[in-house]
Amino acid sequence: MHATPAEAITRLIYTYAERIDAGDFAGIAVLFEDATLTFEGFGDAVNGREAIERLYARSTRRYEDGTPKTKHVMTNVVVDVAEDGATAASRSYFTVLQAVPGELALQPVIAGRYRHTYQKVDGHWRVATMHVIIDLTGDLGHHMLFDLA
């Protein structure tokens, strides 16, 4: 069965969640290899496989099992495909749950919104841009390698 554009794009959003929760920063870099990433209120845009992988490695704590002990829950996904069928945009919410045995009880640690744009290249949807907006923060001491404040 062939996925609709909205299904294929939603799958990209969910794939990102799976890869970050697995601590697969190289896989995230592949997913975003053609994309430019921006973060509301934080520094410059990031693009290119190596720079994106470095960004995640420098910012996201991983534990002995190689994961950040998180679950990224993606909701409120809305996909708008352009009339030409070659570009699209999406907006969605994210909530990150985290639990670190013996250190942090299960709790939401950060929530916000993603704004993506996409291009269809050789019959496949690719992420063109990802803009991250952080709306709520909790105890990020076990998740991030730097202070967001």
PDB file of C-alpha atoms in Angstrom, residues 8-147:
ATOM      1  CA  ALA A   8       4.770   9.724   4.757  1.00  0.00           C
ATOM      2  CA  ILE A   9       5.480  13.067   6.421  1.00  0.00           C
ATOM      3  CA  THR A  10       3.949  11.980   9.725  1.00  0.00           C
ATOM      4  CA  ARG A  11       6.190   8.917   9.573  1.00  0.00           C
ATOM      5  CA  LEU A  12       9.235  11.243   9.343  1.00  0.00           C
ATOM      6  CA  ILE A  13       8.106  13.028  12.514  1.00  0.00           C
ATOM      7  CA  TYR A  14       7.679   9.732  14.357  1.00  0.00           C
ATOM      8  CA  THR A  15      10.997   8.407  13.030  1.00  0.00           C
ATOM      9  CA  TYR A  16      12.748  11.398  14.582  1.00  0.00           C
ATOM     10  CA  ALA A  17      11.159  10.533  17.963  1.00  0.00           C
ATOM     11  CA  GLU A  18      12.301   6.909  17.685  1.00  0.00           C
ATOM     12  CA  ARG A  19      15.854   7.857  16.769  1.00  0.00           C
ATOM     13  CA  ILE A  20      16.362  10.437  19.504  1.00  0.00           C
ATOM     14  CA  ASP A  21      14.902   8.097  22.133  1.00  0.00           C
ATOM     15  CA  ALA A  22      17.297   5.390  20.929  1.00  0.00           C
ATOM     16  CA  GLY A  23      20.248   7.799  21.219  1.00  0.00           C
ATOM     17  CA  ASP A  24      20.799   7.379  17.469  1.00  0.00           C
ATOM     18  CA  PHE A  25      22.216  10.811  16.723  1.00  0.00           C
ATOM     19  CA  ALA A  26      23.829   9.584  13.484  1.00  0.00           C
ATOM     20  CA  GLY A  27      20.375   8.410  12.389  1.00  0.00           C
ATOM     21  CA  ILE A  28      18.910  11.825  13.216  1.00  0.00           C
ATOM     22  CA  ALA A  29      21.627  13.426  11.098  1.00  0.00           C
ATOM     23  CA  VAL A  30      20.678  11.176   8.160  1.00  0.00           C
ATOM     24  CA  LEU A  31      16.997  12.063   8.605  1.00  0.00           C
ATOM     25  CA  PHE A  32      17.896  15.780   8.527  1.00  0.00           C
ATOM     26  CA  GLU A  33      20.819  15.616   6.084  1.00  0.00           C
ATOM     27  CA  ASP A  34      19.125  18.047   3.674  1.00  0.00           C
ATOM     28  CA  ALA A  35      17.546  20.182   6.399  1.00  0.00           C
ATOM     29  CA  THR A  36      18.291  23.362   8.276  1.00  0.00           C
ATOM     30  CA  LEU A  37      17.474  23.235  11.998  1.00  0.00           C
ATOM     31  CA  THR A  38      16.615  26.340  14.012  1.00  0.00           C
ATOM     32  CA  PHE A  39      15.660  26.783  17.649  1.00  0.00           C
ATOM     33  CA  GLU A  40      13.531  29.687  18.853  1.00  0.00           C
ATOM     34  CA  GLY A  41      15.718  32.012  20.914  1.00  0.00           C
ATOM     35  CA  PHE A  42      18.929  30.001  20.501  1.00  0.00           C
ATOM     36  CA  GLY A  43      21.854  30.764  18.228  1.00  0.00           C
ATOM     37  CA  ASP A  44      22.406  30.061  14.602  1.00  0.00           C
ATOM     38  CA  ALA A  45      20.872  27.616  12.169  1.00  0.00           C
ATOM     39  CA  VAL A  46      22.466  24.169  11.947  1.00  0.00           C
ATOM     40  CA  ASN A  47      22.724  22.098   8.773  1.00  0.00           C
ATOM     41  CA  GLY A  48      24.776  19.236   7.376  1.00  0.00           C
ATOM     42  CA  ARG A  49      25.075  15.686   8.707  1.00  0.00           C
ATOM     43  CA  GLU A  50      28.195  16.231  10.817  1.00  0.00           C
ATOM     44  CA  ALA A  51      26.984  19.483  12.384  1.00  0.00           C
ATOM     45  CA  ILE A  52      23.566  18.012  13.234  1.00  0.00           C
ATOM     46  CA  GLU A  53      25.060  14.878  14.789  1.00  0.00           C
ATOM     47  CA  ARG A  54      27.467  17.059  16.822  1.00  0.00           C
ATOM     48  CA  LEU A  55      24.588  19.260  17.982  1.00  0.00           C
ATOM     49  CA  TYR A  56      22.712  16.298  19.427  1.00  0.00           C
ATOM     50  CA  ALA A  57      25.853  14.726  20.919  1.00  0.00           C
ATOM     51  CA  ARG A  58      26.786  18.028  22.625  1.00  0.00           C
ATOM     52  CA  SER A  59      23.307  18.757  23.957  1.00  0.00           C
ATOM     53  CA  THR A  60      21.581  15.465  24.864  1.00  0.00           C
ATOM     54  CA  ARG A  61      22.778  13.303  27.749  1.00  0.00           C
ATOM     55  CA  ARG A  62      23.056   9.578  27.016  1.00  0.00           C
ATOM     56  CA  TYR A  63      23.284   6.899  29.673  1.00  0.00           C
ATOM     57  CA  GLU A  64      25.180   3.592  29.889  1.00  0.00           C
ATOM     58  CA  ASP A  65      22.706   1.932  27.514  1.00  0.00           C
ATOM     59  CA  GLY A  66      23.335   4.651  24.905  1.00  0.00           C
ATOM     60  CA  THR A  67      19.867   6.200  25.262  1.00  0.00           C
ATOM     61  CA  PRO A  68      18.762   9.448  26.887  1.00  0.00           C
ATOM     62  CA  LYS A  69      16.102   7.522  28.864  1.00  0.00           C
ATOM     63  CA  THR A  70      13.369   9.559  27.168  1.00  0.00           C
ATOM     64  CA  LYS A  71      10.153   9.070  25.245  1.00  0.00           C
ATOM     65  CA  HIS A  72       9.306  11.823  22.777  1.00  0.00           C
ATOM     66  CA  VAL A  73       5.532  11.902  22.400  1.00  0.00           C
ATOM     67  CA  MET A  74       4.443  13.617  19.190  1.00  0.00           C
ATOM     68  CA  THR A  75       0.862  14.878  18.999  1.00  0.00           C
ATOM     69  CA  ASN A  76      -1.388  17.359  17.217  1.00  0.00           C
ATOM     70  CA  VAL A  77       0.299  16.602  13.887  1.00  0.00           C
ATOM     71  CA  VAL A  78      -1.121  18.717  11.064  1.00  0.00           C
ATOM     72  CA  VAL A  79       0.299  18.328   7.544  1.00  0.00           C
ATOM     73  CA  ASP A  80      -0.410  20.729   4.698  1.00  0.00           C
ATOM     74  CA  VAL A  81       0.684  19.603   1.228  1.00  0.00           C
ATOM     75  CA  ALA A  82       1.080  22.310  -1.416  1.00  0.00           C
ATOM     76  CA  GLU A  83      -1.041  22.123  -4.549  1.00  0.00           C
ATOM     77  CA  ASP A  84       2.062  21.292  -6.615  1.00  0.00           C
ATOM     78  CA  GLY A  85       2.525  18.107  -4.539  1.00  0.00           C
ATOM     79  CA  ALA A  86       6.262  18.787  -4.291  1.00  0.00           C
ATOM     80  CA  THR A  87       6.390  20.746  -1.021  1.00  0.00           C
ATOM     81  CA  ALA A  88       4.632  20.562   2.319  1.00  0.00           C
ATOM     82  CA  ALA A  89       4.634  21.918   5.845  1.00  0.00           C
ATOM     83  CA  SER A  90       3.687  20.461   9.203  1.00  0.00           C
ATOM     84  CA  ARG A  91       3.171  21.591  12.727  1.00  0.00           C
ATOM     85  CA  SER A  92       3.080  19.359  15.776  1.00  0.00           C
ATOM     86  CA  TYR A  93       3.501  19.262  19.540  1.00  0.00           C
ATOM     87  CA  PHE A  94       6.126  17.339  21.452  1.00  0.00           C
ATOM     88  CA  THR A  95       6.252  16.265  25.072  1.00  0.00           C
ATOM     89  CA  VAL A  96       9.386  14.569  26.353  1.00  0.00           C
ATOM     90  CA  LEU A  97       8.968  12.104  29.202  1.00  0.00           C
ATOM     91  CA  GLN A  98      12.020  10.921  31.092  1.00  0.00           C
ATOM     92  CA  ALA A  99      12.831   8.465  33.863  1.00  0.00           C
ATOM     93  CA  VAL A 100      16.307   7.605  35.122  1.00  0.00           C
ATOM     94  CA  PRO A 101      16.224   4.678  37.580  1.00  0.00           C
ATOM     95  CA  GLY A 102      17.433   5.743  41.010  1.00  0.00           C
ATOM     96  CA  GLU A 103      17.792   9.383  39.902  1.00  0.00           C
ATOM     97  CA  LEU A 104      14.615  10.753  38.314  1.00  0.00           C
ATOM     98  CA  ALA A 105      11.040   9.510  38.610  1.00  0.00           C
ATOM     99  CA  LEU A 106       9.013   9.380  35.395  1.00  0.00           C
ATOM    100  CA  GLN A 107       7.939  12.909  34.475  1.00  0.00           C
ATOM    101  CA  PRO A 108       7.548  15.327  31.585  1.00  0.00           C
ATOM    102  CA  VAL A 109      10.762  17.363  31.268  1.00  0.00           C
ATOM    103  CA  ILE A 110      10.066  19.579  28.246  1.00  0.00           C
ATOM    104  CA  ALA A 111       7.230  20.368  25.835  1.00  0.00           C
ATOM    105  CA  GLY A 112       6.881  22.504  22.774  1.00  0.00           C
ATOM    106  CA  ARG A 113       6.194  22.667  19.069  1.00  0.00           C
ATOM    107  CA  TYR A 114       7.879  21.649  15.841  1.00  0.00           C
ATOM    108  CA  ARG A 115       7.432  23.484  12.558  1.00  0.00           C
ATOM    109  CA  HIS A 116       8.734  21.522   9.564  1.00  0.00           C
ATOM    110  CA  THR A 117       8.881  22.083   5.842  1.00  0.00           C
ATOM    111  CA  TYR A 118       9.446  19.314   3.308  1.00  0.00           C
ATOM    112  CA  GLN A 119      10.416  18.771  -0.291  1.00  0.00           C
ATOM    113  CA  LYS A 120       9.685  15.754  -2.425  1.00  0.00           C
ATOM    114  CA  VAL A 121      12.967  14.528  -3.919  1.00  0.00           C
ATOM    115  CA  ASP A 122      13.104  11.518  -6.245  1.00  0.00           C
ATOM    116  CA  GLY A 123       9.662  10.431  -5.078  1.00  0.00           C
ATOM    117  CA  HIS A 124      10.501  10.630  -1.355  1.00  0.00           C
ATOM    118  CA  TRP A 125       9.674  13.303   1.200  1.00  0.00           C
ATOM    119  CA  ARG A 126      12.705  14.941   2.817  1.00  0.00           C
ATOM    120  CA  VAL A 127      12.799  17.370   5.725  1.00  0.00           C
ATOM    121  CA  ALA A 128      13.852  20.821   4.453  1.00  0.00           C
ATOM    122  CA  THR A 129      13.580  22.759   7.724  1.00  0.00           C
ATOM    123  CA  MET A 130      12.818  22.061  11.362  1.00  0.00           C
ATOM    124  CA  HIS A 131      12.079  24.925  13.744  1.00  0.00           C
ATOM    125  CA  VAL A 132      11.811  24.055  17.444  1.00  0.00           C
ATOM    126  CA  ILE A 133       9.806  26.177  19.865  1.00  0.00           C
ATOM    127  CA  ILE A 134      10.088  25.325  23.564  1.00  0.00           C
ATOM    128  CA  ASP A 135       6.943  26.200  25.505  1.00  0.00           C
ATOM    129  CA  LEU A 136       7.383  24.441  28.867  1.00  0.00           C
ATOM    130  CA  THR A 137      10.353  23.094  30.787  1.00  0.00           C
ATOM    131  CA  GLY A 138      10.682  20.931  33.853  1.00  0.00           C
ATOM    132  CA  ASP A 139      13.711  19.203  35.369  1.00  0.00           C
ATOM    133  CA  LEU A 140      16.137  19.057  32.426  1.00  0.00           C
ATOM    134  CA  GLY A 141      19.196  18.223  34.526  1.00  0.00           C
ATOM    135  CA  HIS A 142      19.096  14.564  33.517  1.00  0.00           C
ATOM    136  CA  HIS A 143      18.302  15.243  29.843  1.00  0.00           C
ATOM    137  CA  MET A 144      20.306  18.195  28.565  1.00  0.00           C
ATOM    138  CA  LEU A 145      24.072  18.695  28.789  1.00  0.00           C
ATOM    139  CA  PHE A 146      23.668  22.464  29.173  1.00  0.00           C
ATOM    140  CA  ASP A 147      21.259  24.848  30.899  1.00  0.00           C
TER     141      ASP A 147
END
